DNA sequence: CGACTCCTTGACAGCGTTCAACAGTAGTGG
DNA sequence: CCACTACTGTTGAACGCTGTCAAGGAGTCG
């Protein structure tokens, strides 16, 4: 037996919390997974909410070439797989022999006061952004990071074909987990490759010339 | 004027969304911030929810020595400062001259169905973890990352003074944005410094000998 | 025993950081 | 208008942390 309990005196994770979460729908059952087994996959529809009874689970995102970023480990007592949308945003796998209790996700979202729903959506959007940003910070190269930044800003900021950045190189660097020099070098490289150009005298106005190349750098 | 609108045809961010969010309490007002001004600081009590009308905002966390990780940029239309707890988990600053609309946070949380509240708490906990993990991934050294990992697992996993890791070195590495070799080297270093010891033959059972040193490595 | 997985350790390379110099821009005040 | 200064961004050179590649030990299981 490799798995142990929480330090904080919780004898055994009760299903109470899970019941509370699932609301009215207290259809609960247990399920056991062998080491390395997938519990649910990225982009799969959300059917259940899970609570670890015994064992350990990793949830992660992948880049196309196999680089992996584990978002979190789920240990006994933890609830995971709670999503706002209809599909999972990452993959969950049992690390060792793991027992989970699961409850049907009977539309946790919707059917509530609109204000609450909006708060949920908003926080979920933040969480979603954080999750993909962890993948960026942990597993992407400097060039990929800068490309991802440009793609994001292009989506959010571009008007009339021009992107005018409000932030300086240091801000970008601190967003991407780099130094400002590295950001500057990456931008110069992309400029030399005709992937973008600077407009005006300051280097804050950027026109993207090759969005396809940026998108594939972004992976 | 440096700030521009969203690409997607939103003429001007309406206050509707913010109203909906704030619920009944639609006390709304506008506020203007000069470049570099703090909008709210980490650990400050949450009083308002903000929506960017015009300008740009950075929200970030700091390490004690000044290393900074920017979680997100908030651009016109974005709502930010929505928190579950009573204090902000990061600092928000205007990057350029910024106008925000703000609404009093009249206890968005609480006063709802308990199930909803539990979902909120759960997602918020995930978000909180993701936020601190971004700081780790973006700005910590390999030794600091491994120390942080040990501190986290010590809290969540240790029973009877011993920590039995369910995951292998590769999992740890993919969690921390490192390679398994680097994780192994960091653990060996901590072992040589008598900060921890391995128990048993496998290197999965760890006893922490100097939690103070680990905590200060964790910053 | 042999095959496999997991982990450690060494040697070396390389990516990104650090340190430094310099140029362009903006703001200020004479 | 021109210093003067502060800030921002680029670029070069050298360093060093972490990754890569490789070898080998230890545990496990059939």
Coordinates of N, CA and C (backbone and C1' of nucleotides) in Angstrom, one line a residue, chain B residues 140-142 177-179 181-182 185 201-202, chain D residues 17-23 25-28:
Chain B
X140 N 11.1 30.9 -10.6 CA 11.9 30.3 -9.6 C 13.0 29.4 -10.2
X141 N 14.1 29.3 -9.5 CA 15.2 28.4 -10.0 C 14.8 26.9 -9.7
X142 N 15.6 26.1 -10.2 CA 15.3 24.6 -10.1 C 15.3 24.2 -8.6
X177 N 8.3 22.1 -14.5 CA 8.9 22.7 -15.7 C 10.4 22.4 -15.7
X178 N 10.8 21.2 -15.4 CA 12.2 20.9 -15.4 C 12.4 19.5 -16.1
X179 N 13.6 19.0 -16.1 CA 13.8 17.7 -16.6 C 14.0 16.8 -15.3
X181 N 16.3 14.8 -14.7 CA 17.7 14.8 -14.2 C 17.9 16.0 -13.3
X182 N 17.4 17.1 -13.6 CA 17.5 18.3 -12.8 C 16.9 18.1 -11.4
X185 N 19.1 15.9 -9.4 CA 20.2 16.6 -8.9 C 19.9 17.5 -7.7
X201 N 14.8 1.6 0.4 CA 15.7 1.4 -0.8 C 15.3 2.3 -2.0
X202 N 14.0 2.4 -2.2 CA 13.5 3.3 -3.2 C 13.7 4.7 -2.8
Chain D
dC17 P 25.1 28.8 -12.0 O5' 23.5 28.5 -12.1 C5' 22.6 29.4 -12.6 C4' 21.7 28.8 -13.5 C3' 21.1 27.5 -13.1 O3' 19.7 27.5 -13.3 C1' 22.1 27.2 -15.2
dT18 P 18.7 26.4 -12.6 O5' 18.4 25.5 -13.8 C5' 17.7 26.0 -15.0 C4' 17.9 25.1 -16.1 C3' 17.5 23.6 -15.9 O3' 16.4 23.4 -16.8 C1' 19.6 23.7 -17.0
dG19 P 15.9 21.9 -17.2 O5' 16.6 21.6 -18.5 C5' 16.5 22.4 -19.6 C4' 17.1 21.8 -20.9 C3' 16.7 20.4 -21.2 O3' 16.6 20.3 -22.7 C1' 19.0 20.4 -20.7
dT20 P 16.1 19.0 -23.3 O5' 17.5 18.2 -23.7 C5' 18.4 18.9 -24.6 C4' 19.6 18.0 -24.9 C3' 19.3 16.5 -25.2 O3' 20.0 16.2 -26.4 C1' 20.9 16.6 -23.5
dC21 P 19.7 14.8 -27.1 O5' 20.9 13.9 -26.7 C5' 22.2 14.4 -26.8 C4' 23.1 13.4 -26.1 C3' 22.8 11.9 -26.3 O3' 24.0 11.2 -26.7 C1' 23.2 12.5 -24.0
dA22 P 23.9 9.7 -27.1 O5' 24.6 9.0 -25.9 C5' 25.8 9.6 -25.4 C4' 26.2 8.9 -24.1 C3' 25.9 7.4 -24.0 O3' 27.1 6.7 -23.7 C1' 25.1 8.5 -22.0
dA23 P 27.1 5.1 -23.8 O5' 27.4 4.7 -22.3 C5' 28.4 5.5 -21.6 C4' 28.3 5.2 -20.1 C3' 28.1 3.7 -19.8 O3' 29.0 3.3 -18.8 C1' 26.4 5.0 -18.7
dG25 P 27.6 -0.5 -12.5 O5' 26.7 -0.2 -11.2 C5' 26.8 1.1 -10.5 C4' 25.6 1.3 -9.7 C3' 25.0 0.0 -9.0 O3' 24.6 0.4 -7.7 C1' 23.4 0.9 -10.4
dA26 P 24.4 -0.8 -6.7 O5' 22.8 -0.7 -6.5 C5' 22.1 0.6 -6.3 C4' 20.6 0.4 -6.4 C3' 20.2 -1.0 -5.8 O3' 19.1 -0.8 -4.9 C1' 19.3 -0.7 -8.0
dG27 P 18.5 -1.9 -4.1 O5' 17.0 -2.1 -4.7 C5' 16.2 -1.0 -4.7 C4' 14.9 -1.3 -5.6 C3' 14.2 -2.6 -5.2 O3' 12.8 -2.4 -5.0 C1' 14.8 -2.6 -7.5
dT28 P 11.9 -3.5 -4.6 O5' 11.3 -4.0 -6.0 C5' 10.8 -3.0 -6.9 C4' 10.1 -3.7 -8.1 C3' 9.4 -5.0 -7.7 O3' 8.2 -5.0 -8.3 C1' 11.0 -5.4 -9.5

